[in-house]
CSV table of C-alpha atoms in Angstrom, one decimal:
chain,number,residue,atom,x,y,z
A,79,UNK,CA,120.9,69.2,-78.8
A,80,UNK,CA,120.8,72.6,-79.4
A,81,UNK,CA,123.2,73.7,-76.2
A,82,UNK,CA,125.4,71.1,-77.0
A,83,UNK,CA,125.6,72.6,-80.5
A,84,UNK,CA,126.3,76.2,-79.5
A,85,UNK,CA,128.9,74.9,-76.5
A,86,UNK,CA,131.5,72.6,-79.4
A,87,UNK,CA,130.7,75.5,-81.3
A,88,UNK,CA,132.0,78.1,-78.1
A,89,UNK,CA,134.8,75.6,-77.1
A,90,UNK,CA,136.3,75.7,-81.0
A,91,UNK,CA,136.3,79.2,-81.2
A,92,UNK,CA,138.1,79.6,-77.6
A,93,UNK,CA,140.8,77.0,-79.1
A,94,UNK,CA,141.1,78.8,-82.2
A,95,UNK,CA,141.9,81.8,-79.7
A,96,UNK,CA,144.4,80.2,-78.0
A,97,UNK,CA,146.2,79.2,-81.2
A,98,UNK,CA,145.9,82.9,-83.0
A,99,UNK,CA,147.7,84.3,-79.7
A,100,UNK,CA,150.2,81.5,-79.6
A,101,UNK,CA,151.5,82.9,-82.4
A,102,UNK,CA,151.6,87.0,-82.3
A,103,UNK,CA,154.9,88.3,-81.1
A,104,UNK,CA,155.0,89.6,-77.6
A,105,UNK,CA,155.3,93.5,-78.6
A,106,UNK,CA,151.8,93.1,-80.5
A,107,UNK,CA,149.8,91.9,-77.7
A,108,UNK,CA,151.4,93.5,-74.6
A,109,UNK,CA,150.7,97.4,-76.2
A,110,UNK,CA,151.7,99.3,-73.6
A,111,UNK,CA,153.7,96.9,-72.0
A,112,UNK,CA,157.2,98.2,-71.4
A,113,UNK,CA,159.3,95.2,-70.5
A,114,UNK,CA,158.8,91.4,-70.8
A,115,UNK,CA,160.5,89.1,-68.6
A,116,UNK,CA,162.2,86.0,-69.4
A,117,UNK,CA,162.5,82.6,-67.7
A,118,UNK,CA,165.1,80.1,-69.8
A,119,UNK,CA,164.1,81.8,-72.6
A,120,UNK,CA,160.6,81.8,-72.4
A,121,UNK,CA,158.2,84.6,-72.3
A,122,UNK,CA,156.6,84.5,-69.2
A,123,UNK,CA,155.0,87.8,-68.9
A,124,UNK,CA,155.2,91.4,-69.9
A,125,UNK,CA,154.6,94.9,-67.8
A,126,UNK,CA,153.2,97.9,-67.9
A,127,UNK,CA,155.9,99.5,-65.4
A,128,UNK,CA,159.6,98.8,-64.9
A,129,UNK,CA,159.1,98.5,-61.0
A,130,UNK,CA,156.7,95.7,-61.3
A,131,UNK,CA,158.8,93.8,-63.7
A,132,UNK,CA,161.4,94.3,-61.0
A,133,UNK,CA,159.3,92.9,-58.4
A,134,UNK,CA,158.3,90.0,-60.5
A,135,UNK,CA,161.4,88.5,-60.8
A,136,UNK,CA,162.7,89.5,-57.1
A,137,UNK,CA,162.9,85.9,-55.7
A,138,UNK,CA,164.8,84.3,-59.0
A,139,UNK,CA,168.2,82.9,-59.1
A,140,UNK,CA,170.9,81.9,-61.3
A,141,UNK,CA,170.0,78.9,-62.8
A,142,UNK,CA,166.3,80.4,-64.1
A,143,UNK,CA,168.6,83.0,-66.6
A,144,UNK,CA,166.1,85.7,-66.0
A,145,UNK,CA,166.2,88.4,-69.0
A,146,UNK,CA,164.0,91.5,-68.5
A,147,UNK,CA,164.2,92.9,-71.8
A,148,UNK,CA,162.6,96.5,-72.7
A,149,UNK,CA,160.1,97.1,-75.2
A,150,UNK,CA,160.1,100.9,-75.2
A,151,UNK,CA,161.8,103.9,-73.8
A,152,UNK,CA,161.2,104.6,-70.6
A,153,UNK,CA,161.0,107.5,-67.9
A,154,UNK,CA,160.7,106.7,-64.9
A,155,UNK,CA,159.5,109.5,-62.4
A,156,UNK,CA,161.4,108.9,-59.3
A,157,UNK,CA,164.7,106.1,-59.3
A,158,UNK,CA,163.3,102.3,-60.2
A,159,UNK,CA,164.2,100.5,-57.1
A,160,UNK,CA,166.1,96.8,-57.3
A,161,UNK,CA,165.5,95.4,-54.0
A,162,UNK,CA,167.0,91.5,-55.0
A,163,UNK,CA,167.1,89.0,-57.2
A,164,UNK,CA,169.7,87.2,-60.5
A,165,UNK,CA,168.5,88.7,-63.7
A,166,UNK,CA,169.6,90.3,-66.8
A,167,UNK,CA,168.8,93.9,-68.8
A,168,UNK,CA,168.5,93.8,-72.0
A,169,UNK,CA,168.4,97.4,-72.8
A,170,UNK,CA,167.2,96.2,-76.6
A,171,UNK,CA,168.4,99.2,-78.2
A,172,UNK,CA,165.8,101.9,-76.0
A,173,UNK,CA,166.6,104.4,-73.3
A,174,UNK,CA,165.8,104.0,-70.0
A,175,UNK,CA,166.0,107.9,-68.5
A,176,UNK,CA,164.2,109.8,-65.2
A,177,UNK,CA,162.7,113.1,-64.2
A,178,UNK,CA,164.5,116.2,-63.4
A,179,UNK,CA,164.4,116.2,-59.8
A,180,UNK,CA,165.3,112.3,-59.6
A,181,UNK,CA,168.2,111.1,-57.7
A,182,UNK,CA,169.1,108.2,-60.4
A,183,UNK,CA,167.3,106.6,-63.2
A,184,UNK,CA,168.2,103.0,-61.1
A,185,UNK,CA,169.4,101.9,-57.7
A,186,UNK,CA,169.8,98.6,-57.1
A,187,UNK,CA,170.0,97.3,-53.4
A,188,UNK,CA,171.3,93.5,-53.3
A,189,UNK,CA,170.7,92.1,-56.8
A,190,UNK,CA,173.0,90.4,-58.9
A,191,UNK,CA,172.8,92.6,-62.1
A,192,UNK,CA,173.7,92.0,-65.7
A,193,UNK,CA,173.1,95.3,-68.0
A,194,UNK,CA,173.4,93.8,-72.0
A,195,UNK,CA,172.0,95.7,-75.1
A,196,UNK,CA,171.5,93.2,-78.1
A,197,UNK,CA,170.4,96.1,-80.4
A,198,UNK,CA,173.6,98.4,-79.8
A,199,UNK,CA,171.4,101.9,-79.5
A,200,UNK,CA,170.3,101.3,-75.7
A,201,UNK,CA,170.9,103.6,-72.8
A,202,UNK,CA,170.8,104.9,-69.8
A,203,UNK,CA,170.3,108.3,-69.2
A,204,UNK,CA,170.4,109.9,-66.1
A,205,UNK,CA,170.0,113.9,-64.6
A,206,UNK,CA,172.4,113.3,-61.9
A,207,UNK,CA,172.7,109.7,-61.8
A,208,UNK,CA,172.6,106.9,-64.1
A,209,UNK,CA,172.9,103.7,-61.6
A,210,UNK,CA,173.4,103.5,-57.6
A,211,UNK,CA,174.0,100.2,-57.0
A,212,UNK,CA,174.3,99.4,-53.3
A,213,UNK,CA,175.0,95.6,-52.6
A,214,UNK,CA,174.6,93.1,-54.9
A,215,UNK,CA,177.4,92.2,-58.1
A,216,UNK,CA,176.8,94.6,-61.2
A,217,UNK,CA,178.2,93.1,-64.7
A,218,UNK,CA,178.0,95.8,-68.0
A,219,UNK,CA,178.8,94.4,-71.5
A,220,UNK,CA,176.8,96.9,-73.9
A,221,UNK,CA,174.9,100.4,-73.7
A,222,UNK,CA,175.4,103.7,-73.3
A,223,UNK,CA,175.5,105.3,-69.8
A,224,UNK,CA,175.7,109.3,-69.2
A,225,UNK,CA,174.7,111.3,-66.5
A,226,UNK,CA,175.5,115.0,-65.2
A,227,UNK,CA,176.9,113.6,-62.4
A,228,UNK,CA,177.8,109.9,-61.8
A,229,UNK,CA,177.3,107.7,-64.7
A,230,UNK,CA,177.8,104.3,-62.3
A,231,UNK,CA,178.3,104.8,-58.9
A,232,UNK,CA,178.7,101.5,-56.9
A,233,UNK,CA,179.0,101.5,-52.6
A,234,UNK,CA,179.9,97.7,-50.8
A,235,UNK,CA,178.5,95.6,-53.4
A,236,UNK,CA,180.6,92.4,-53.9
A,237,UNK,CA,182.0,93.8,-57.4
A,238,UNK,CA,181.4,95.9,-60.4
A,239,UNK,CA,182.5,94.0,-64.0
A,240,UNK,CA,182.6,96.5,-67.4
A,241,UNK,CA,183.3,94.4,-70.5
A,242,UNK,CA,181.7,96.8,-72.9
A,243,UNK,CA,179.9,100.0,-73.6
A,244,UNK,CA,180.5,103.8,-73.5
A,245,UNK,CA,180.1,106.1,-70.1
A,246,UNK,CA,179.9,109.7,-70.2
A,247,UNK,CA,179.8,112.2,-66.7
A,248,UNK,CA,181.5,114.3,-64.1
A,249,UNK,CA,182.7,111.1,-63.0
A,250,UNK,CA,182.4,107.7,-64.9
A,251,UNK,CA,182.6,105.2,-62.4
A,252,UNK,CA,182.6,106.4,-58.6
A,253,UNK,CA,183.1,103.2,-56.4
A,254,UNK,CA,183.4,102.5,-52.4
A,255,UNK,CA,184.4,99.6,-50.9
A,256,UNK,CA,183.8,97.4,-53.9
A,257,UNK,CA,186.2,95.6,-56.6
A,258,UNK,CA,186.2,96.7,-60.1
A,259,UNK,CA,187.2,94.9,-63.3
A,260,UNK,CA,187.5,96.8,-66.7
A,261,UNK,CA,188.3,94.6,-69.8
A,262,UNK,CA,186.7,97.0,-72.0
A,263,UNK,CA,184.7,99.8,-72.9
A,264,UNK,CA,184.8,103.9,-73.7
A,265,UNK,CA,184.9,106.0,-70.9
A,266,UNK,CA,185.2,109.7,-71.3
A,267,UNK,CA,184.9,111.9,-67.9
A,268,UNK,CA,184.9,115.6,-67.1
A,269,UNK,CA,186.4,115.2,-64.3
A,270,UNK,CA,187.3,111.9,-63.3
A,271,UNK,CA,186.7,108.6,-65.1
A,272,UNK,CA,187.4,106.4,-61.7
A,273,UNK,CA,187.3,107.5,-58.7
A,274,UNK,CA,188.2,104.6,-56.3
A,275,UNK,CA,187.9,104.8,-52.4
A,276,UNK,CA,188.9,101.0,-50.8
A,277,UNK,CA,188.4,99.2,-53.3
A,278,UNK,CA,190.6,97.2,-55.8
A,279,UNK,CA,191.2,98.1,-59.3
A,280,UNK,CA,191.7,96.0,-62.7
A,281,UNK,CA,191.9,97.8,-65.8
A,282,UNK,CA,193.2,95.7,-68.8
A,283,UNK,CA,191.2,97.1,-71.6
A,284,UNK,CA,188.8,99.7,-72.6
A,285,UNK,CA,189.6,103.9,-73.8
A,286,UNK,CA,190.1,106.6,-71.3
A,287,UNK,CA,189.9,110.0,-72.4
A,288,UNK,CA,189.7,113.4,-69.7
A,289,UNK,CA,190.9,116.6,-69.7
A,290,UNK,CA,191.2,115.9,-66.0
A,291,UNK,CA,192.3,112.8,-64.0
A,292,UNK,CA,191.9,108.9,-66.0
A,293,UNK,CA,192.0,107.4,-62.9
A,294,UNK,CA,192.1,108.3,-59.2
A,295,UNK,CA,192.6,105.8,-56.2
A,296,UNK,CA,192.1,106.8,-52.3
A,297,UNK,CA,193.3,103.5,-49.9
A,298,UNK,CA,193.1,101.3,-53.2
A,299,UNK,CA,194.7,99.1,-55.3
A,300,UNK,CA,195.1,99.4,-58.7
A,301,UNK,CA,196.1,96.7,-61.2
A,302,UNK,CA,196.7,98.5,-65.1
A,303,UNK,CA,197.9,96.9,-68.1
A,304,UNK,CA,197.3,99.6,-70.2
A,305,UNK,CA,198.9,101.9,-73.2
A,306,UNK,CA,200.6,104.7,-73.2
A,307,UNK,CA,197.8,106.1,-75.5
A,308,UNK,CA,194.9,105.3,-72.5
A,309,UNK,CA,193.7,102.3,-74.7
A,310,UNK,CA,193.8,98.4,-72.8
C-alpha cells in the first residue's frame, strides 16, 4: 500500500512536470541555446551551436518549412558550414559574426537558403566575408550584411534572389556562374556593388549608391529597370 502510495504520488508530480514545461517559452528553458529549429511551426528542438542546428535539419525538404531562428548573437570561430538541406534563417533581430582570421561567417555548399529577419536589427557580420554560398538557391528578404570584403559572394548555385535588406563591402554581391534577381534592397559598395562573371542579371528595385562602379558585368547579361537616381 505504501509503494503504491509514494509511486501515484511520483507519477503526479512527473505529469505536473510535463505540464509546467509545456508552457515556458523556448528561450527560458534552452539557456544557452543559441538557435531553435522549426518544423511547420513547431518547436522541435533548440542548440547550443549553430553547426549542429545545421546538421539537424540537413536531410529536410520543402514541404517541412524548416525555420532555424536565432536566440542570441553569435560568433562563430571558423565559417559555419551548410552542407544541404530546405530551411529558413530567421536572423530575429541578433548578429551572426566570426573571428578575425575566419574566411566567412557562413558558407553554404548545396542548400536551398532563405535568410529572413522578423525583428528588423539582425545581421550578418563578416571580417572578410559575410556568405560563400557555393551550390544550392540563396533567397534574402531582411537583415543587414557587411563585410570588409564580400558581403554575398555566390559561385554555380542555381540562383541568388534579394528582396530586402541593406549590404555594405568592397563588393556587395560578387557572383560566378549563377542568376541573380534584385527587387529590392540598399546596397552601398566601395568598390563595386555587383560584380557579375556569367551569370544573368535582374535588377528592378532596390538603392545603389558607390563612389565607384553600381554595377559591373563580365560575359553577362543584365536586365535593369531602374532610375536615373540608382533607385528601382
Amino acid at each position: 500500500m505504501k509503494k503504491t502510495s509514494i509511486l501515484k504520488r511520483f507519477l503526479c508530480l512527473a505529469l505536473c512536470m510535463v505540464l509546467v514545461l509545456g508552457f515556458v517559452p523556448v528561450q527560458a528553458w534552452a539557456q544557452g541555446a543559441v538557435a531553435s529549429v522549426s518544423v511547420n511551426g513547431t518547436v522541435v528542438g533548440t542548440y547550443e551551436t549553430l553547426e549542429d542546428a545545421f546538421e539537424a535539419v540537413d536531410l529536410c525538404n520543402a514541404e517541412d518549412n524548416v525555420v532555424i531562428t536565432l536566440l542570441q548573437d553569435v560568433t562563430v570561430e571558423n565559417s559555419c558550414d551548410v552542407y544541404s538541406g530546405v530551411f529558413t534563417i530567421d536572423l530575429n533581430g541578433h548578429e551572426m559574426n566570426n573571428a578575425e582570421d575566419s574566411y566567412c561567417v557562413l558558407q553554404i555548399y548545396n542548400a536551398d537558403t532563405t535568410i529572413v529577419d522578423s525583428v528588423g536589427t539582425g545581421k550578418i557580420s563578416g571580417k572578410d566575408n559575410a556568405i560563400v554560398s557555393r551550390g544550392g538557391s540563396l533567397t534574402i528578404t531582411g537583415g543587414s550584411f557587411t563585410a570588409d570584403g564580400i558581403a554575398i559572394y555566390v559561385n554555380s548555385c542555381e540562383g541568388v534572389t534579394i528582396t530586402g535588406g541593406s549590404f555594405r563591402g568592397d563588393i556587395c554581391i560578387n557572383a560566378y556562374m549563377t542568376p541573380v534577381e534584385i527587387t529590392g534592397g540598399s546596397f552601398d559598395a566601395d568598390n563595386m556593388n555587383l560584380y557579375a562573371k556569367d551569370a544573368g542579371v535582374s535588377i528592378s528595385g532596390g538603392i545603389f549608391s558607390t563612389n565607384n562602379c553600381n554595377l559591373c558585368i563580365d560575359n553577362s547579361t543584365a536586365v535593369l529597370n531602374v532610375g536615373d537616381d540608382g533607385t528601382g
